[in-house]
Coordinates of C-alpha atoms in Angstrom, one line a residue:
X117 CA -7.5 -11.7 -6.3
X118 CA -4.7 -9.1 -5.8
X119 CA -2.1 -9.8 -8.5
X120 CA 1.6 -9.0 -8.2
X121 CA 2.6 -6.2 -10.7
X122 CA 5.9 -8.0 -11.2
X123 CA 4.9 -11.7 -11.9
X124 CA 1.1 -11.8 -11.6
X125 CA 1.2 -14.0 -8.5
X126 CA -1.4 -13.8 -5.7
X127 CA -0.6 -11.1 -3.1
X128 CA -1.4 -11.8 0.5
X129 CA -1.0 -9.8 3.7
X130 CA 2.2 -10.8 5.5
X131 CA 2.0 -10.4 9.2
X132 CA 5.7 -10.0 10.2
X133 CA 6.3 -7.2 7.6
X134 CA 2.8 -5.8 7.7
X135 CA 3.0 -5.6 3.9
X136 CA 1.5 -7.4 1.0
X137 CA 3.7 -10.3 -0.1
X138 CA 3.7 -12.1 -3.5
X139 CA 3.6 -15.9 -2.9
X140 CA 5.9 -16.4 -5.9
X141 CA 8.5 -13.7 -6.1
X142 CA 8.1 -12.6 -2.5
X143 CA 8.1 -8.9 -3.4
X144 CA 6.6 -6.6 -0.7
X145 CA 4.0 -3.9 -1.5
X146 CA 2.2 -1.3 0.6
X147 CA -1.5 -2.3 1.0
X148 CA -2.6 1.2 0.3
X149 CA -1.1 1.0 -3.2
X150 CA -4.0 -1.3 -4.1
X151 CA -6.8 0.7 -2.5
X152 CA -8.2 1.8 -5.8
X153 CA -8.9 -1.8 -6.9
X154 CA -12.7 -2.2 -7.5
X155 CA -13.1 -5.7 -8.9
X156 CA -12.0 -9.1 -7.9
X157 CA -14.1 -12.2 -8.0
X158 CA -16.6 -11.9 -10.8
X159 CA -20.2 -11.5 -9.5
X160 CA -23.3 -12.8 -11.3
X161 CA -26.9 -13.3 -10.3
X162 CA -29.1 -16.3 -11.3
X163 CA -32.4 -17.7 -10.2
X164 CA -32.8 -21.0 -8.5
X165 CA -36.5 -21.7 -8.6
X166 CA -38.1 -18.7 -7.0
X167 CA -35.0 -17.3 -5.4
X168 CA -32.2 -15.0 -6.6
X169 CA -28.8 -16.5 -6.0
X170 CA -25.5 -14.5 -6.1
X171 CA -22.5 -16.5 -7.5
X172 CA -18.9 -15.4 -7.3
X173 CA -16.4 -16.8 -9.8
X174 CA -12.7 -17.1 -9.1
X175 CA -10.7 -14.9 -11.5
X176 CA -7.8 -17.3 -11.5
X177 CA -9.4 -20.7 -12.2
X178 CA -13.0 -19.9 -13.0
X179 CA -14.4 -22.0 -10.1
X180 CA -17.4 -21.0 -8.0
X181 CA -16.5 -19.5 -4.7
X182 CA -18.5 -20.7 -1.7
X183 CA -19.4 -18.0 0.8
X184 CA -21.9 -17.0 3.4
X185 CA -24.2 -14.0 3.0
X186 CA -21.9 -11.8 5.1
X187 CA -18.5 -13.0 3.8
X188 CA -16.2 -10.2 2.6
X189 CA -13.1 -12.3 1.9
X190 CA -12.2 -15.9 1.5
X191 CA -10.5 -18.5 -0.7
X192 CA -11.4 -20.4 -3.8
X193 CA -12.1 -24.0 -2.8
X194 CA -10.5 -25.2 -6.1
X195 CA -7.2 -23.4 -6.6
X196 CA -6.8 -21.8 -3.1
X197 CA -6.5 -18.2 -4.4
X198 CA -7.3 -15.5 -1.9
X199 CA -10.3 -13.5 -3.0
X200 CA -11.9 -10.3 -1.8
X201 CA -15.6 -9.9 -2.5
X202 CA -15.6 -6.1 -3.1
X203 CA -19.3 -5.8 -3.6
X204 CA -19.8 -6.9 0.0
X205 CA -17.7 -4.1 1.4
X206 CA -18.8 -1.3 -0.8
X207 CA -20.7 1.8 0.3
X208 CA -22.5 1.2 3.6
X209 CA -20.7 -2.1 4.3
X210 CA -17.2 -0.6 4.0
X211 CA -15.5 -0.3 7.4
X212 CA -13.8 3.0 8.5
X213 CA -10.8 1.3 10.2
X214 CA -9.1 -2.0 10.6
X215 CA -6.6 -3.5 13.0
X216 CA -4.3 -5.7 10.9
X217 CA -3.2 -9.1 12.3
X218 CA -0.2 -8.7 14.6
X219 CA 0.1 -12.3 15.8
X220 CA 1.2 -15.0 13.3
X221 CA -0.4 -18.4 13.1
X222 CA 2.7 -19.9 14.8
X223 CA 2.4 -17.4 17.7
X224 CA -1.3 -18.2 17.9
X225 CA -0.6 -21.9 18.2
X226 CA 2.0 -21.4 20.9
X227 CA -0.4 -19.3 23.0
X228 CA -3.1 -21.9 22.6
X229 CA -0.7 -24.7 23.6
X230 CA 0.3 -22.8 26.7
X231 CA -3.4 -22.5 27.6
X232 CA -4.0 -26.3 27.1
X233 CA -1.2 -27.2 29.5
X234 CA -3.6 -26.3 32.4
X235 CA -6.5 -28.3 30.9
X236 CA -5.7 -31.8 32.1
X237 CA -9.2 -33.2 31.6
X238 CA -9.6 -32.0 28.0
X239 CA -10.0 -34.6 25.2
X240 CA -6.7 -35.6 23.8
X241 CA -7.8 -34.5 20.3
X242 CA -7.5 -30.9 21.5
X243 CA -3.7 -31.3 21.9
X244 CA -3.2 -33.1 18.5
X245 CA -0.7 -31.0 16.4
X246 CA -2.8 -31.6 13.3
X247 CA -5.8 -30.2 15.1
X248 CA -4.0 -27.2 16.4
X249 CA -2.8 -26.5 12.9
X250 CA -6.4 -25.8 11.8
X251 CA -6.5 -22.2 13.1
X252 CA -8.1 -19.8 10.6
X253 CA -7.6 -16.1 10.6
X254 CA -10.8 -14.1 10.3
X255 CA -11.5 -10.3 10.4
X256 CA -14.6 -9.8 12.4
X257 CA -16.7 -6.6 12.2
X258 CA -17.0 -4.4 15.2
X259 CA -18.7 -1.1 16.2
X260 CA -16.4 1.3 18.0
X261 CA -18.3 3.9 20.1
X262 CA -16.8 7.3 21.1
X263 CA -18.5 8.6 24.2
X264 CA -18.2 11.9 25.9
X265 CA -19.3 13.1 29.4
X266 CA -18.9 16.8 29.8
X267 CA -20.8 19.2 32.1
X268 CA -21.4 20.2 35.7
X269 CA -21.8 17.5 38.2
X270 CA -24.0 17.7 41.3
X271 CA -24.2 14.8 43.7
X272 CA -25.8 14.2 47.1
X273 CA -23.3 12.9 49.7
X274 CA -23.4 12.3 53.4
X275 CA -21.1 11.6 56.4
X276 CA -22.2 9.7 59.5
X277 CA -20.6 10.1 62.9
X278 CA -21.4 9.1 66.5
X279 CA -21.6 11.6 69.4
X280 CA -22.4 10.0 72.7
X281 CA -25.7 8.2 72.3
X282 CA -26.5 10.0 69.1
X283 CA -25.7 9.1 65.4
X284 CA -25.5 12.2 63.4
X285 CA -25.7 12.3 59.6
X286 CA -24.4 15.4 57.8
X287 CA -25.7 16.0 54.2
X288 CA -23.5 17.6 51.6
X289 CA -24.0 18.9 48.0
X290 CA -21.0 17.7 46.1
X291 CA -20.4 19.7 42.9
X292 CA -17.7 19.8 40.2
X293 CA -17.0 19.8 36.5
X294 CA -16.9 16.5 34.6
X295 CA -14.9 16.1 31.5
X296 CA -14.5 12.4 30.4
X297 CA -14.0 10.8 27.0
X298 CA -14.1 7.1 26.1
X299 CA -12.5 6.3 22.8
X300 CA -13.6 3.2 20.9
X301 CA -15.7 1.1 23.2
X302 CA -16.0 -1.9 20.9
X303 CA -18.9 -4.4 20.4
X304 CA -19.0 -7.1 17.7
X305 CA -21.3 -6.4 14.7
X306 CA -21.8 -10.0 13.6
X307 CA -24.8 -12.1 14.7
X308 CA -22.7 -15.2 14.1
X309 CA -20.0 -14.1 16.6
X310 CA -21.1 -14.8 20.2
X311 CA -21.2 -11.7 22.4
X312 CA -19.5 -13.6 25.2
X313 CA -16.6 -14.5 23.0
X314 CA -16.0 -10.9 21.8
X315 CA -16.2 -9.5 25.3
X316 CA -13.7 -12.0 26.7
X317 CA -11.3 -11.3 23.7
X318 CA -11.3 -7.6 24.5
X319 CA -9.7 -5.2 24.8
X320 CA -8.1 -4.3 21.5
X321 CA -5.5 -1.5 21.4
X322 CA -7.2 1.1 19.2
X323 CA -3.8 2.8 18.7
X324 CA -3.2 0.0 16.2
X325 CA -6.2 1.0 14.0
X326 CA -5.4 1.9 10.4
X327 CA -7.6 3.4 7.7
X328 CA -9.4 0.6 6.0
X329 CA -8.3 -0.8 2.7
X330 CA -9.5 -4.1 1.3
X331 CA -5.9 -5.2 0.6
X332 CA -5.5 -6.0 4.3
X333 CA -8.1 -8.8 3.9
X334 CA -6.1 -10.7 1.3
X335 CA -5.0 -14.0 2.7
X336 CA -7.7 -14.1 5.4
X337 CA -11.4 -14.6 5.8
X338 CA -13.6 -11.6 6.6
X339 CA -17.2 -11.0 7.6
X340 CA -19.3 -7.9 7.1
X341 CA -21.6 -6.5 9.8
X342 CA -25.3 -7.5 10.0
X343 CA -26.1 -6.0 13.4
X344 CA -27.0 -2.3 13.7
X345 CA -24.9 -0.1 15.9
X346 CA -28.0 1.0 17.9
X347 CA -28.2 -2.5 19.3
X348 CA -25.1 -1.9 21.4
X349 CA -25.2 1.9 21.9
X350 CA -27.0 1.6 25.2
X351 CA -24.5 -1.0 26.4
X352 CA -21.6 1.3 25.5
X353 CA -23.1 4.3 27.3
X354 CA -23.9 2.1 30.3
X355 CA -20.3 0.9 30.4
X356 CA -18.9 4.4 30.2
X357 CA -21.3 5.6 33.0
X358 CA -20.3 2.7 35.2
X359 CA -16.6 3.3 34.7
X360 CA -17.0 7.1 35.5
X361 CA -19.1 6.3 38.6
X362 CA -16.4 4.0 39.9
X363 CA -13.7 6.6 39.2
X364 CA -15.7 9.3 41.0
X365 CA -16.3 7.0 44.0
X366 CA -12.6 6.2 44.3
X367 CA -11.4 9.8 43.8
X368 CA -9.7 11.2 46.9
X369 CA -11.8 14.4 46.8
X370 CA -14.9 12.4 47.8
X371 CA -13.1 10.1 50.3
X372 CA -15.3 9.6 53.4
X373 CA -18.5 10.5 51.7
X374 CA -21.3 8.1 51.1
X375 CA -23.0 9.0 47.8
X376 CA -26.4 8.1 46.5
X377 CA -26.6 6.1 43.3
X378 CA -25.3 8.2 40.4
X379 CA -27.8 8.3 37.6
X380 CA -26.5 8.2 33.9
X381 CA -28.3 11.5 33.1
X382 CA -26.2 13.2 35.8
X383 CA -23.0 12.3 33.9
X384 CA -24.2 13.9 30.6
X385 CA -23.3 10.7 28.7
X386 CA -23.4 11.2 25.0
X387 CA -22.3 9.1 22.0
X388 CA -20.3 11.4 19.8
X389 CA -19.4 9.1 16.8
X390 CA -19.6 5.5 15.8
X391 CA -17.0 3.8 13.6
X392 CA -17.3 0.6 11.7
X393 CA -14.1 -1.4 12.2
X394 CA -12.6 -4.9 11.6
X395 CA -10.6 -6.7 14.2
X396 CA -8.4 -9.8 13.8
X397 CA -9.4 -13.1 15.4
X398 CA -7.8 -16.6 15.0
X399 CA -10.5 -19.3 15.2
X400 CA -10.3 -23.0 15.9
X401 CA -13.1 -25.5 16.1
X402 CA -13.5 -28.9 17.6
X403 CA -16.5 -30.8 16.2
X404 CA -18.3 -33.7 17.9
X405 CA -21.5 -34.8 16.2
X406 CA -23.6 -31.6 15.7
X407 CA -21.8 -29.5 18.3
X408 CA -18.7 -27.3 18.0
X409 CA -16.3 -26.3 20.7
X410 CA -14.4 -23.1 19.9
X411 CA -11.0 -21.6 20.7
X412 CA -10.3 -18.0 19.7
X413 CA -7.1 -16.0 19.9
X414 CA -7.0 -12.2 19.8
X415 CA -5.0 -11.5 16.6
X416 CA -3.5 -8.4 18.0
X417 CA -2.7 -9.2 21.6
X418 CA -2.6 -13.0 21.6
X419 CA -5.2 -13.4 24.4
X420 CA -6.7 -16.9 24.3
X421 CA -10.4 -17.6 25.0
X422 CA -11.5 -21.2 24.8
X423 CA -14.4 -23.4 25.7
X424 CA -12.8 -26.7 26.5
X425 CA -15.0 -29.9 26.9
X426 CA -14.2 -32.5 29.5
X427 CA -13.3 -36.1 28.7
X428 CA -15.6 -38.1 31.1
X429 CA -13.2 -41.0 31.3
X430 CA -10.2 -38.8 32.2
X431 CA -12.3 -36.8 34.7
X432 CA -13.7 -39.8 36.5
X433 CA -10.3 -41.5 36.7
X434 CA -8.8 -38.3 38.1
X435 CA -11.6 -37.9 40.6
X436 CA -11.1 -41.5 41.7
X437 CA -7.4 -41.1 42.2
X438 CA -8.1 -37.9 44.2
X439 CA -11.0 -39.6 46.2
X440 CA -8.8 -42.4 47.5
X441 CA -6.4 -40.2 49.7
X442 CA -9.4 -38.0 50.8
X443 CA -11.3 -41.1 51.9
X444 CA -8.3 -42.4 53.8
X445 CA -7.8 -39.1 55.5
X446 CA -11.5 -38.9 56.6
X447 CA -11.4 -42.5 57.8
X448 CA -8.5 -41.8 60.1
X449 CA -9.6 -38.3 61.3
X450 CA -13.4 -38.5 61.6
X451 CA -16.3 -40.9 62.1
X452 CA -19.7 -40.2 60.6
X453 CA -22.8 -41.3 62.5
X454 CA -25.4 -43.2 60.3
X455 CA -27.9 -40.4 60.5
X456 CA -25.2 -37.8 59.6
X457 CA -24.2 -39.9 56.6
X458 CA -27.8 -40.0 55.3
X459 CA -28.1 -36.2 55.7
X460 CA -24.9 -35.7 53.8
X461 CA -26.1 -37.8 50.9
X462 CA -29.4 -35.8 51.0
X463 CA -27.5 -32.5 50.7
X464 CA -25.3 -33.8 47.9
X465 CA -28.4 -35.0 46.0
X466 CA -30.0 -31.5 46.3
X467 CA -26.7 -29.9 45.3
X468 CA -26.4 -32.1 42.2
X469 CA -30.0 -31.2 41.2
X470 CA -29.3 -27.5 41.5
X471 CA -26.1 -27.7 39.4
X472 CA -27.7 -29.8 36.7
X473 CA -30.8 -27.6 36.4
X474 CA -28.6 -24.5 36.2
X475 CA -26.6 -26.0 33.4
X476 CA -29.7 -27.0 31.5
X477 CA -31.0 -23.4 31.7
X478 CA -27.6 -22.1 30.5
X479 CA -27.6 -24.5 27.6
X480 CA -31.0 -23.4 26.5
X481 CA -30.0 -19.7 26.7
X482 CA -26.9 -20.3 24.6
X483 CA -28.5 -22.4 21.9
X484 CA -31.4 -20.0 21.5
X485 CA -29.2 -16.9 21.7
X486 CA -31.3 -15.4 24.5
X487 CA -28.2 -13.6 26.0
X488 CA -26.7 -12.5 22.7
X489 CA -27.9 -9.1 21.6
X490 CA -26.8 -9.6 18.0
X491 CA -28.7 -12.9 17.5
X492 CA -31.8 -11.4 19.2
X493 CA -31.6 -8.4 16.8
X494 CA -31.5 -10.8 13.7
X495 CA -34.4 -12.9 15.1
X496 CA -36.5 -9.7 15.6
X497 CA -35.6 -8.5 12.2
X498 CA -36.7 -11.8 10.6
X499 CA -39.9 -11.7 12.6
X500 CA -40.7 -8.2 11.4
X501 CA -40.1 -9.4 7.8
X502 CA -42.4 -12.4 8.1
X503 CA -44.9 -10.9 5.6
X504 CA -42.2 -10.2 3.0
X505 CA -41.2 -12.7 0.3
X506 CA -39.3 -15.6 1.8
X507 CA -35.6 -16.1 1.1
X508 CA -33.7 -19.4 1.6
X509 CA -32.2 -19.5 5.1
X510 CA -31.1 -22.2 7.6
X511 CA -33.7 -22.9 10.2
X512 CA -32.6 -22.3 13.8
X513 CA -31.9 -25.5 15.6
X514 CA -33.6 -26.2 19.0
X515 CA -31.6 -26.3 22.2
X516 CA -29.7 -29.5 22.7
X517 CA -31.6 -32.2 24.7
X518 CA -30.3 -33.2 28.1
X519 CA -30.8 -36.4 30.1
X520 CA -33.7 -36.2 32.5
X521 CA -32.1 -38.8 34.7
X522 CA -29.7 -36.0 35.7
X523 CA -32.3 -34.6 38.1
X524 CA -34.8 -37.5 38.5
X525 CA -32.3 -40.0 40.1
X526 CA -30.9 -37.5 42.7
X527 CA -34.4 -36.4 43.5
X528 CA -35.3 -40.0 44.3
X529 CA -32.1 -40.3 46.3
X530 CA -33.0 -37.2 48.3
X531 CA -36.5 -38.5 49.0
X532 CA -35.0 -41.9 50.1
X533 CA -32.4 -40.3 52.4
X534 CA -35.0 -38.0 54.0
X535 CA -37.4 -41.0 54.4
X536 CA -34.8 -43.0 56.3
X537 CA -33.7 -40.0 58.4
X538 CA -37.4 -39.2 59.3
X539 CA -38.4 -42.8 60.1
X540 CA -35.2 -43.4 62.1
X541 CA -35.0 -47.2 61.8
X542 CA -33.1 -49.1 64.5
X543 CA -30.8 -51.0 62.2
X544 CA -27.8 -49.2 60.7
X545 CA -28.2 -51.2 57.5
X546 CA -31.0 -49.0 56.4
X547 CA -28.9 -45.9 56.7
X548 CA -25.9 -47.5 54.9
X549 CA -28.2 -48.9 52.2
X550 CA -29.8 -45.6 51.6
X551 CA -26.4 -43.9 51.5
X552 CA -25.1 -46.4 48.9
X553 CA -28.2 -46.0 46.7
X554 CA -28.0 -42.3 47.0
X555 CA -24.3 -42.1 46.0
X556 CA -25.0 -44.3 43.0
X557 CA -27.8 -41.9 41.9
X558 CA -25.5 -39.0 42.5
X559 CA -22.8 -40.6 40.4
X560 CA -25.2 -41.0 37.5
X561 CA -26.2 -37.3 38.0
X562 CA -22.5 -36.4 38.1
X563 CA -22.0 -38.0 34.7
X564 CA -25.1 -36.2 33.4
X565 CA -23.6 -32.9 34.7
X566 CA -20.4 -33.6 32.8
X567 CA -22.4 -34.3 29.7
X568 CA -24.4 -31.1 30.2
X569 CA -21.2 -29.1 30.7
X570 CA -19.9 -30.4 27.4
X571 CA -23.0 -29.2 25.7
X572 CA -22.6 -25.9 27.5
X573 CA -19.0 -25.6 26.3
X574 CA -20.0 -26.1 22.6
X575 CA -22.1 -24.3 20.1
X576 CA -22.5 -23.9 16.4
X577 CA -20.7 -20.9 14.7
X578 CA -21.1 -20.5 10.9
X579 CA -17.5 -19.2 10.5
X580 CA -16.2 -22.6 11.4
X581 CA -17.6 -24.0 8.2
X582 CA -15.0 -22.0 6.2
X583 CA -12.7 -24.4 4.3
X584 CA -9.9 -24.2 1.8
X585 CA -7.5 -21.4 1.0
X586 CA -4.1 -20.5 2.3
X587 CA -3.0 -22.5 5.3
X588 CA -2.1 -19.2 7.1
X589 CA -5.6 -18.0 7.2

């Protein structure tokens, strides 16, 4: 806990003033005046059975502070005092830079409310003021890559023209000097922070970076890095190469030329330095059973990124109200032959199967972390340490189960529709009966698709388990 030199009150970072503010006497202090502080929550180690356990004790009330393995700052669950776990950010874990929070919690809530105005099918709980008030401010660890591209450039280009009956291609050697520099391409350094979220929250304005001091963390949660920078170095160099390639292709000097694919080695791409940083994020969670939907707000720019589940009842009611005028319009403007009607239901059945299976694959990839480089790094790290002494850790949960009727029923409907079309019975009743049964199966599949989408729009993030502390954080 950072104590006020005047009254001993708890100091917390105040976003509007960008200073430390005492919660009692409201005196403001420069965060760097407290950079030399080396102790806060008292740390002790004990043994629980065969495992060594680290316990942090609140310096204000003596209560035990609950934290995850990567937590760097948090709050006492008993007295609410803001605490900084200095041992977690010492030496190799200490970031080089930090972007302090620029957007207050009220500004964050307003940005989220504007986003929700366009989500008419979202559950009503997501608009509840008490729910929106649950935003928590967290400093997330990032790696910032500084990449240079400097050297001579030699590309193969060509121009094609037509002369009479001949097509003539002229080949050129395009040369020049390349001097490009990318400052601070950022990737999150926490395995608990989904890569897709961090990418959508970008970019951060690195001009707002300041030299790190732990005092900035007071009043907020913070996590330390657990993913090595090398995991994302290739991605950063690829991003720089792709951007330079696009710039070269759009440069007026090379207008009219068709260039071969530019290889990364031709651009002399090199990572000069890598900085460990902390960036501000506002987090909000919506829990339903064992799944969590998230909303995040960039704490510097106010950009909102949210996975918003669908309320099936609201969606079906809205679809019904929309279907009535569409049906009336089609009834007056067109007439479907029985065979065409059956083929339409066949195509709709196949389409619903494709959508449902695609969502099932996406759910599995999200739940297993197959597309998240940080999670894959942690999993490989655990696998390589399989022969080492075991430490207590949460077991990864399997991917959420989906309803098999989502593809079985429309498949049966497709077979039925094809059978009626192929047999070509004389009575139209067969066609209409097959169409009605197929649409009923498609409706069940549609409901399963909504359920699968809700699974896809939710996940489990450890930082949402953070509770207690100052309401601002």
